[in-house]
Amino acid sequence: MICDNISVNEKGHLTFNGYDTVELAEKYGTPLYLMDEDKILQHVREYAAAMKKHMPEGSKPEFAGKAFCCRQIYRLLKDEGIDIDVVSSGEIYTASSAGFPMERAYFHGNNKTDRDIEFAMESKVGCFVVDGLDELEAVNRIAGEKGVTQNIILRVTPGIDPHTHKKISTGSVDSKFGTAIETGQAMEITKKALACENIKLLGFHCHVGSQIFESDPFVTAGEIMIKFIFDVKTETGFEAGLLNLGGGLGVRYTENDPEICYEEKIAEVASSVKSLCKDFGIKEPKIMMEPGRSIVADAGMTLYSVGTVKEITGYKNYVSIDGGMTDNPRYALYESPYTVILASRANDNKDFTASVVGRCCESGDIIQENVALAKPKRGEILAVLTTGAYNYSMASNYNRVNRPPVVMLNSEKDYLAVKRESLEDLCSLDI
Ligand SMILES: *Cc1c(COP(=O)(O)O)cnc(C)c1O
C-alpha cells in the first residue's frame, strides 16, 4: 500500500491505522474524514528531531495550519513543542481557543486587514510574517497604538519556480506573496522595518511552493536567502537570527509519487546553509520550516458510500458517491491525483474502470478519473486515500451539502474531533 498505515483485513476490508474502515463507516456514517493521530505525531516528531539534529539550536518546524485546521490538531501539537502558522483571524481564534500558546504562532498572509492585525496582537501572536510595505506600516502603527513591540520576519521572494503546479508555486518574483529580492524592494523594506519604532525584525522568510520532491528548490532558496542576509548585514549592519525556508515537501498521493525521507532532505538543506554561512562569514541563523501537507496528508482518508453506478455503453462509467467537491475540491482545483479503493472489497479484481464523481450539480465535481476497481454496488464503501491535507480545511457547503465529521484514530481509540454538520447548522446564520 501507498502508506504503512493502510492494509486489508481477513474480511477483505480496507483498514486504516488498524481500524476496519467499513465498521467505522457504519459507526459514524458517510461521508467521513478519518485522521490517523499516530501518523500526525510521527511526522511532527520526525521533522522536529531532524531539524534539531542537523540545524542550529532553536531550529524547528511550524505546522501550516491551513492544511488541516480544527481545535484538536492544536491540542495535539501544543505538547509537541512545535510552532504553528496561522493565516487569518479564524485560524488564530481556533488555535488560541484550543489553548495553543500563541507566542508560538507565526501570522502569515498577503492581505492582513487592520482588524486581523489588531486581533492577532490581542491574541498575543508571537511573530508576524510581514508580506509588504503597506502591512509593515499598518503593523507598526497598530503596535504603537497598543503600546507593544511586535516581532516580525519579512517574507521575501527569492525568484524560484519549483516546477510544480502553477497555482501552488509561490516563490517567483511576480508572485502575489512577499517582496522581491531581485527588484531591490526586499532591501528597501528591510531598511524601513529596521527603522520602525514598534517593530523588532528577527529575520526573513521565503516559501517556494508545494508538492516538492527534490531538495534543490530548498537548497537554491537557502543560497539566495543567505546571500541576501549577507547583503543586508553589509548594508545595514543587521544580522538576521532567523531564516524560515517555508513548507512544501511532497507527499505520496499515488504510487507514482516517490517515497521521500524528510530527514534526508532536511540534512541536505542544513549542510548547504551551514557551508554558505561559513563562506559568507555570517552567523548561522536559526532555521524554521513550515510543513503542512507532509504532516497531515497521509494521516487522512475519506470514506464515502457508493450511490449510482452508471454505465454508458461504448463510452465511460461513473461511480457517484455521497460527497465530492464539497469535501475534496482538489481535483476540481488542480486535477490532483488520488488513490481510490473499494474499501468493502479491497482484494477483489479491479476489472471495472470509472470516473468517481460527487453529488454536486457541476460536471467538474470529480474526485478522480479512470479509477480501476471491482464494480461497486450501491451502499458499498469507497475510500479515497491521502486526504488529510487541504480537504477538511477547504470544504464548503456548496449545494447546501453538510460537511462530514472528522474522526481521529490512535492506538487506543477512535473519537470525534469535529462533529457532522447538521441541517440546522447549515441554516444557523440565516435570518
Ligand atoms: C501553504 C504554505 C505552507 C505549507 O505548504 P505545504 O505544501 O502544505 O507543506 C507553508 N508556508 C506557507 C507560507 C504556505 O503558504
Coordinates of C-alpha atoms and ligand atoms in Angstrom, one line a residue:
M1 CA 0.0 0.0 0.0
I2 CA 1.0 3.6 -0.5
C3 CA 1.4 4.2 3.2
D4 CA 2.2 1.9 6.1
N5 CA -1.0 2.8 8.0
I6 CA -3.2 1.1 5.3
S7 CA -3.8 -2.6 4.9
V8 CA -6.6 -5.1 4.2
N9 CA -8.0 -7.4 6.8
E10 CA -9.3 -11.0 6.7
K11 CA -12.8 -9.8 5.6
G12 CA -11.2 -8.1 2.6
H13 CA -12.0 -4.7 4.2
L14 CA -9.6 -1.8 4.0
T15 CA -8.0 -0.9 7.3
F16 CA -6.6 2.4 8.5
N17 CA -4.2 2.6 11.4
G18 CA -5.5 -0.9 12.3
Y19 CA -9.2 0.0 12.2
D20 CA -11.7 -1.6 9.9
T21 CA -12.9 1.2 7.6
V22 CA -16.2 -0.5 6.8
E23 CA -17.0 -0.7 10.5
L24 CA -16.0 3.0 11.1
A25 CA -18.4 3.9 8.2
E26 CA -21.2 2.0 9.9
K27 CA -20.5 3.6 13.3
Y28 CA -20.1 7.2 12.2
G29 CA -21.9 7.3 8.8
T30 CA -20.6 8.6 5.5
P31 CA -19.0 10.7 4.1
L32 CA -16.4 10.6 6.8
Y33 CA -13.0 12.0 7.3
L34 CA -10.6 9.8 9.2
M35 CA -7.3 11.2 10.7
D36 CA -4.6 8.9 12.0
E37 CA -3.3 10.7 15.1
D38 CA -0.3 8.4 15.4
K39 CA 0.8 9.3 11.9
I40 CA 0.5 13.0 12.5
L41 CA 2.6 12.7 15.6
Q42 CA 5.1 10.5 13.8
H43 CA 5.7 13.2 11.1
V44 CA 5.8 16.0 13.6
R45 CA 8.5 14.2 15.7
E46 CA 10.4 13.2 12.6
Y47 CA 10.6 16.9 11.5
A48 CA 11.4 18.2 14.9
A49 CA 14.1 15.6 15.6
A50 CA 15.8 16.0 12.2
M51 CA 15.8 19.8 12.5
K52 CA 17.2 19.6 16.0
K53 CA 19.9 17.2 14.8
H54 CA 21.1 18.9 11.7
M55 CA 20.3 22.6 12.2
P56 CA 21.5 25.3 14.7
E57 CA 19.9 25.3 18.2
G58 CA 16.4 26.5 18.3
S59 CA 15.6 25.4 14.7
K60 CA 12.2 23.8 14.5
P61 CA 9.2 23.1 12.3
E62 CA 5.9 25.1 12.2
F63 CA 2.8 23.3 11.2
A64 CA 1.0 25.2 8.4
G65 CA -2.5 25.1 9.9
K66 CA -4.2 25.8 6.6
A67 CA -3.6 22.2 5.7
F68 CA -5.8 20.9 8.5
C69 CA -7.4 23.3 11.0
C70 CA -9.6 22.4 13.9
R71 CA -9.1 22.6 17.7
Q72 CA -8.0 19.1 18.2
I73 CA -4.9 19.4 16.0
Y74 CA -3.7 22.3 18.1
R75 CA -4.3 20.4 21.3
L76 CA -2.1 17.6 19.9
L77 CA 0.6 20.0 18.7
K78 CA 0.7 22.0 21.9
D79 CA 2.5 19.3 23.8
E80 CA 4.9 18.5 20.9
G81 CA 6.6 21.8 21.3
I82 CA 6.4 22.7 17.6
D83 CA 5.2 26.1 16.3
I84 CA 2.3 26.9 14.0
D85 CA 1.4 29.1 11.1
V86 CA -1.9 31.0 11.1
V87 CA -3.3 32.9 8.2
S88 CA -6.5 34.5 9.4
S89 CA -8.4 35.7 12.4
G90 CA -10.3 32.4 12.1
E91 CA -7.2 30.3 12.4
I92 CA -5.9 32.4 15.3
Y93 CA -9.2 32.0 17.1
T94 CA -9.3 28.2 16.5
A95 CA -5.7 27.7 17.8
S96 CA -6.0 30.1 20.8
S97 CA -9.4 28.8 21.9
A98 CA -7.9 25.3 21.9
G99 CA -5.3 26.5 24.4
F100 CA -2.4 26.7 22.0
P101 CA 0.3 29.1 23.3
M102 CA 0.1 31.9 20.7
E103 CA 3.6 33.1 21.2
R104 CA 4.5 30.0 19.2
A105 CA 2.4 31.2 16.2
Y106 CA 3.5 32.9 13.0
F107 CA 0.9 35.1 11.3
H108 CA 1.0 34.8 7.5
G109 CA -1.0 36.2 4.7
N110 CA -0.6 38.6 1.8
N111 CA -3.5 40.8 2.9
K112 CA -4.0 41.1 6.7
T113 CA -6.7 43.6 7.4
D114 CA -6.3 46.1 10.2
R115 CA -8.8 44.1 12.2
D116 CA -6.8 40.9 11.7
I117 CA -3.6 42.7 12.8
E118 CA -5.4 44.0 16.0
F119 CA -6.9 40.6 16.7
A120 CA -3.5 38.9 16.3
M121 CA -1.9 41.4 18.7
E122 CA -4.7 41.0 21.2
S123 CA -4.3 37.2 20.9
K124 CA -0.5 37.7 21.6
V125 CA 0.6 36.0 18.3
G126 CA 4.4 35.7 18.6
C127 CA 5.5 36.8 15.2
F128 CA 4.1 38.4 12.1
V129 CA 5.4 37.3 8.7
V130 CA 5.1 40.7 7.0
D131 CA 4.3 40.5 3.3
G132 CA 4.9 44.0 2.1
L133 CA 5.2 47.7 2.8
D134 CA 1.5 48.5 3.4
E135 CA 1.4 45.8 6.0
L136 CA 4.7 46.9 7.6
E137 CA 3.3 50.4 8.1
A138 CA 0.0 49.1 9.4
V139 CA 1.7 46.7 11.9
N140 CA 4.0 49.5 13.1
R141 CA 1.0 51.9 13.5
I142 CA -1.2 49.4 15.3
A143 CA 1.6 48.1 17.6
G144 CA 2.2 51.8 18.5
E145 CA -1.5 52.3 19.3
K146 CA -1.4 49.2 21.5
G147 CA 1.9 50.1 23.1
V148 CA 3.6 46.9 22.1
T149 CA 6.7 45.9 20.2
Q150 CA 5.8 43.3 17.6
N151 CA 8.3 40.7 16.5
I152 CA 8.3 40.2 12.7
I153 CA 10.0 38.4 9.9
L154 CA 9.8 39.7 6.4
R155 CA 8.6 37.5 3.6
V156 CA 10.7 37.9 0.5
T157 CA 10.5 36.3 -2.9
P158 CA 13.8 34.6 -3.9
G159 CA 12.7 34.3 -7.6
I160 CA 12.5 30.5 -7.8
D161 CA 9.9 28.4 -9.7
P162 CA 10.0 24.9 -8.3
H163 CA 8.2 23.5 -11.4
T164 CA 5.2 22.2 -9.6
H165 CA 1.6 23.3 -10.3
K166 CA 1.3 27.0 -11.2
K167 CA -1.4 27.6 -8.5
I168 CA 0.9 26.2 -5.8
S169 CA 4.1 27.8 -6.9
T170 CA 4.8 31.0 -4.9
G171 CA 8.4 31.8 -4.9
S172 CA 8.8 33.6 -8.3
V173 CA 9.4 37.4 -8.5
D174 CA 5.9 38.1 -9.9
S175 CA 4.1 36.2 -7.0
K176 CA 1.3 37.9 -5.1
F177 CA 3.3 37.0 -1.9
G178 CA 6.3 38.7 -0.4
T179 CA 8.7 41.4 -1.5
A180 CA 11.2 40.6 -4.3
I181 CA 14.9 40.4 -3.7
E182 CA 15.7 40.9 -7.4
T183 CA 14.0 44.3 -7.7
G184 CA 15.7 45.8 -4.7
Q185 CA 12.4 46.1 -2.9
A186 CA 13.3 43.5 -0.3
M187 CA 16.3 45.5 0.8
E188 CA 14.2 48.6 0.9
I189 CA 11.5 47.1 3.1
T190 CA 14.3 45.7 5.4
K191 CA 15.7 49.2 5.9
K192 CA 12.2 50.5 6.6
A193 CA 11.5 47.7 9.1
L194 CA 14.7 48.4 11.0
A195 CA 13.7 52.0 11.3
C196 CA 10.2 51.2 12.6
E197 CA 9.8 52.1 16.3
N198 CA 7.3 49.5 17.3
I199 CA 8.7 46.6 15.3
K200 CA 11.5 44.1 16.0
L201 CA 12.9 42.4 12.9
L202 CA 14.0 38.9 13.6
G203 CA 14.8 37.6 10.2
F204 CA 13.4 36.5 6.8
H205 CA 11.0 34.1 5.3
C206 CA 10.5 32.5 1.9
H207 CA 8.2 29.8 0.6
V208 CA 8.8 28.5 -2.9
G209 CA 5.8 26.2 -3.4
S210 CA 4.3 22.9 -2.7
Q211 CA 4.4 19.2 -3.5
I212 CA 8.2 19.4 -4.0
F213 CA 10.1 16.1 -4.0
E214 CA 13.7 17.3 -4.6
S215 CA 15.9 19.2 -2.3
D216 CA 17.2 21.6 -4.9
P217 CA 14.4 24.3 -4.6
F218 CA 15.1 24.5 -0.9
V219 CA 18.9 24.5 -1.4
T220 CA 18.6 27.2 -4.0
A221 CA 16.3 29.2 -1.8
G222 CA 18.7 28.8 1.0
E223 CA 21.6 30.1 -1.2
I224 CA 19.6 33.2 -2.3
M225 CA 18.4 33.9 1.3
I226 CA 21.9 33.5 2.8
K227 CA 23.3 35.8 0.2
F228 CA 20.5 38.3 1.0
I229 CA 21.2 38.1 4.7
F230 CA 24.8 38.8 3.9
D231 CA 23.9 41.8 1.8
V232 CA 21.6 43.1 4.5
K233 CA 24.4 42.8 7.0
T234 CA 26.8 44.6 4.7
E235 CA 24.4 47.5 4.0
T236 CA 22.7 47.9 7.4
G237 CA 24.7 46.0 10.0
F238 CA 21.6 43.9 10.8
E239 CA 22.4 40.2 11.1
A240 CA 19.3 38.0 10.8
G241 CA 18.9 35.5 13.6
L242 CA 16.1 33.6 11.9
L243 CA 15.6 32.1 8.4
N244 CA 12.3 30.5 7.5
L245 CA 12.5 28.3 4.4
G246 CA 8.8 27.7 4.1
G247 CA 6.9 24.5 3.6
G248 CA 6.1 22.4 0.6
L249 CA 7.8 19.0 0.9
G250 CA 5.9 16.5 -1.2
V251 CA 3.6 13.6 -0.2
R252 CA 2.6 10.4 -2.0
Y253 CA -0.9 10.7 -3.3
T254 CA -0.4 7.7 -5.7
E255 CA 2.2 5.0 -6.3
N256 CA 3.6 7.3 -9.0
D257 CA 4.9 9.7 -6.4
P258 CA 8.3 8.9 -4.9
E259 CA 8.7 8.0 -1.3
I260 CA 10.7 10.7 0.4
C261 CA 12.8 10.7 3.5
Y262 CA 12.2 14.1 5.3
E263 CA 15.3 13.7 7.4
E264 CA 17.5 13.3 4.3
K265 CA 16.1 16.5 2.7
I266 CA 16.4 18.4 5.9
A267 CA 20.1 17.3 6.3
E268 CA 20.9 18.3 2.7
V269 CA 19.4 21.8 3.2
A270 CA 21.1 22.2 6.6
S271 CA 24.5 21.3 5.3
S272 CA 24.2 23.7 2.4
V273 CA 23.1 26.6 4.6
K274 CA 25.9 25.8 7.0
S275 CA 28.6 25.9 4.4
L276 CA 27.2 29.1 2.8
C277 CA 27.2 30.9 6.2
K278 CA 30.8 29.9 6.6
D279 CA 31.7 31.2 3.1
F280 CA 29.9 34.5 3.7
G281 CA 31.3 34.8 7.2
I282 CA 27.9 35.2 8.9
K283 CA 26.4 33.7 12.0
E284 CA 24.2 30.7 11.2
P285 CA 20.6 31.7 11.7
K286 CA 18.0 29.5 13.4
I287 CA 16.1 27.7 10.6
M288 CA 12.4 27.2 10.5
M289 CA 10.4 25.1 8.0
E290 CA 6.7 25.1 7.6
P291 CA 5.3 21.7 6.6
G292 CA 1.6 21.4 6.0
R293 CA 0.7 18.6 3.8
S294 CA 3.7 16.4 4.8
I295 CA 2.4 16.4 8.4
V296 CA -1.2 15.5 7.7
A297 CA -1.9 14.3 4.2
D298 CA -1.2 10.6 4.6
A299 CA -2.7 10.8 8.1
G300 CA -6.1 11.3 6.3
M301 CA -8.6 9.1 4.5
T302 CA -12.1 9.9 3.3
L303 CA -14.9 7.2 3.3
Y304 CA -17.9 7.5 1.1
S305 CA -20.9 5.3 0.3
V306 CA -21.4 4.4 -3.3
G307 CA -24.7 5.6 -4.8
T308 CA -25.5 5.5 -8.5
V309 CA -23.3 3.3 -10.7
K310 CA -23.8 4.4 -14.3
E311 CA -22.5 2.6 -17.4
I312 CA -22.7 4.5 -20.7
T313 CA -22.3 1.7 -23.2
G314 CA -19.3 2.3 -25.5
Y315 CA -18.3 5.5 -23.6
K316 CA -17.5 5.5 -19.9
N317 CA -18.7 4.6 -16.5
Y318 CA -19.5 6.7 -13.5
V319 CA -19.5 5.8 -9.8
S320 CA -21.3 8.5 -7.8
I321 CA -20.5 9.0 -4.1
D322 CA -22.3 10.8 -1.3
G323 CA -19.7 13.6 -1.1
G324 CA -17.4 15.2 -3.7
M325 CA -16.0 18.7 -4.4
T326 CA -17.6 20.0 -1.2
D327 CA -15.4 17.8 1.0
N328 CA -12.5 17.5 -1.5
P329 CA -12.2 20.3 -4.1
R330 CA -8.7 19.4 -5.1
Y331 CA -9.4 17.6 -8.3
A332 CA -11.7 20.4 -9.4
L333 CA -9.0 23.0 -8.5
Y334 CA -5.8 21.3 -9.6
E335 CA -6.7 17.9 -11.1
S336 CA -4.9 16.4 -8.1
P337 CA -4.2 12.7 -8.3
Y338 CA -5.7 10.4 -5.6
T339 CA -5.7 6.7 -4.9
V340 CA -9.3 5.3 -4.7
I341 CA -10.0 1.9 -3.2
L342 CA -13.3 -0.1 -2.8
A343 CA -12.9 -0.5 0.9
S344 CA -15.7 -3.1 1.2
R345 CA -13.9 -5.5 -1.2
A346 CA -10.3 -4.2 -1.3
N347 CA -8.8 -7.5 -2.6
D348 CA -11.3 -8.1 -5.4
N349 CA -10.2 -7.9 -9.0
K350 CA -10.1 -4.4 -10.3
D351 CA -11.9 -5.1 -13.6
F352 CA -14.1 -2.0 -13.8
T353 CA -12.9 1.4 -14.8
A354 CA -14.9 4.5 -13.9
S355 CA -14.9 8.2 -13.1
V356 CA -15.6 8.7 -9.4
V357 CA -17.8 11.7 -9.1
G358 CA -19.5 13.7 -6.4
R359 CA -23.1 14.7 -5.9
C360 CA -23.0 18.4 -6.8
C361 CA -24.6 20.0 -9.8
E362 CA -21.3 20.5 -11.6
S363 CA -19.8 18.3 -14.2
G364 CA -16.4 19.3 -12.7
D365 CA -17.4 17.7 -9.4
I366 CA -14.9 14.8 -9.9
I367 CA -12.8 13.0 -7.3
Q368 CA -10.7 11.1 -9.8
E369 CA -11.0 9.8 -13.4
N370 CA -10.0 6.4 -14.8
V371 CA -10.2 4.6 -11.5
A372 CA -9.8 0.8 -11.6
L373 CA -11.8 -1.1 -9.0
A374 CA -14.1 -4.0 -8.6
K375 CA -17.5 -2.9 -9.9
P376 CA -19.1 -1.4 -6.8
K377 CA -22.6 -1.9 -5.6
R378 CA -24.9 0.8 -4.1
G379 CA -24.1 1.1 -0.4
E380 CA -20.6 -0.2 -0.5
I381 CA -17.8 1.9 1.0
L382 CA -15.3 3.7 -1.2
A383 CA -12.1 5.1 0.3
V384 CA -10.0 8.0 -1.0
L385 CA -6.5 7.9 0.4
T386 CA -4.2 10.7 1.5
T387 CA -6.9 13.3 2.1
G388 CA -5.6 14.7 5.4
A389 CA -4.4 17.9 3.9
Y390 CA -6.5 20.6 2.2
N391 CA -9.7 18.6 2.3
Y392 CA -11.5 19.3 5.5
S393 CA -9.9 22.8 5.6
M394 CA -11.1 23.5 2.0
A395 CA -14.6 22.0 2.4
S396 CA -17.6 24.1 1.5
N397 CA -21.4 24.0 1.8
Y398 CA -22.0 24.3 -2.0
N399 CA -25.4 22.9 -2.8
R400 CA -26.0 23.1 0.9
V401 CA -24.2 19.9 1.4
N402 CA -23.3 19.5 5.1
R403 CA -19.7 18.9 5.9
P404 CA -18.5 15.5 7.1
P405 CA -17.2 14.8 10.6
V406 CA -13.6 14.2 11.4
V407 CA -12.8 11.1 13.4
M408 CA -9.4 10.6 14.9
L409 CA -7.8 7.2 15.3
N410 CA -5.0 6.4 17.7
S411 CA -3.7 3.2 19.1
E412 CA -6.2 3.2 21.9
K413 CA -9.4 4.7 20.5
D414 CA -11.4 6.3 17.7
Y415 CA -13.1 9.6 18.6
L416 CA -14.8 12.5 17.1
A417 CA -12.7 15.6 16.6
V418 CA -15.3 17.5 14.6
K419 CA -19.0 16.7 14.5
R420 CA -21.0 16.2 11.4
E421 CA -22.7 19.4 10.3
S422 CA -26.5 19.2 10.8
L423 CA -29.2 20.6 8.6
E424 CA -29.9 23.2 11.4
D425 CA -26.2 24.1 11.4
L426 CA -26.5 24.8 7.7
C427 CA -29.2 27.4 8.4
S428 CA -27.8 28.7 11.7
L429 CA -26.7 32.0 10.2
D430 CA -29.7 32.6 8.0
I431 CA -32.0 35.3 9.4
Ligands
LIG1 C1 0.9 26.6 2.1 C2 2.1 27.1 2.8 C3 2.9 26.2 3.6 C4 2.6 24.7 3.6 O1 2.7 24.1 2.4 P1 2.7 22.5 2.3 O2 2.8 22.2 0.8 O3 1.3 22.1 2.8 O4 3.8 22.0 3.1 C5 3.9 26.7 4.3 N1 4.2 28.0 4.3 C6 3.4 28.9 3.6 C7 3.8 30.4 3.7 C8 2.4 28.5 2.8 O5 1.7 29.3 2.1

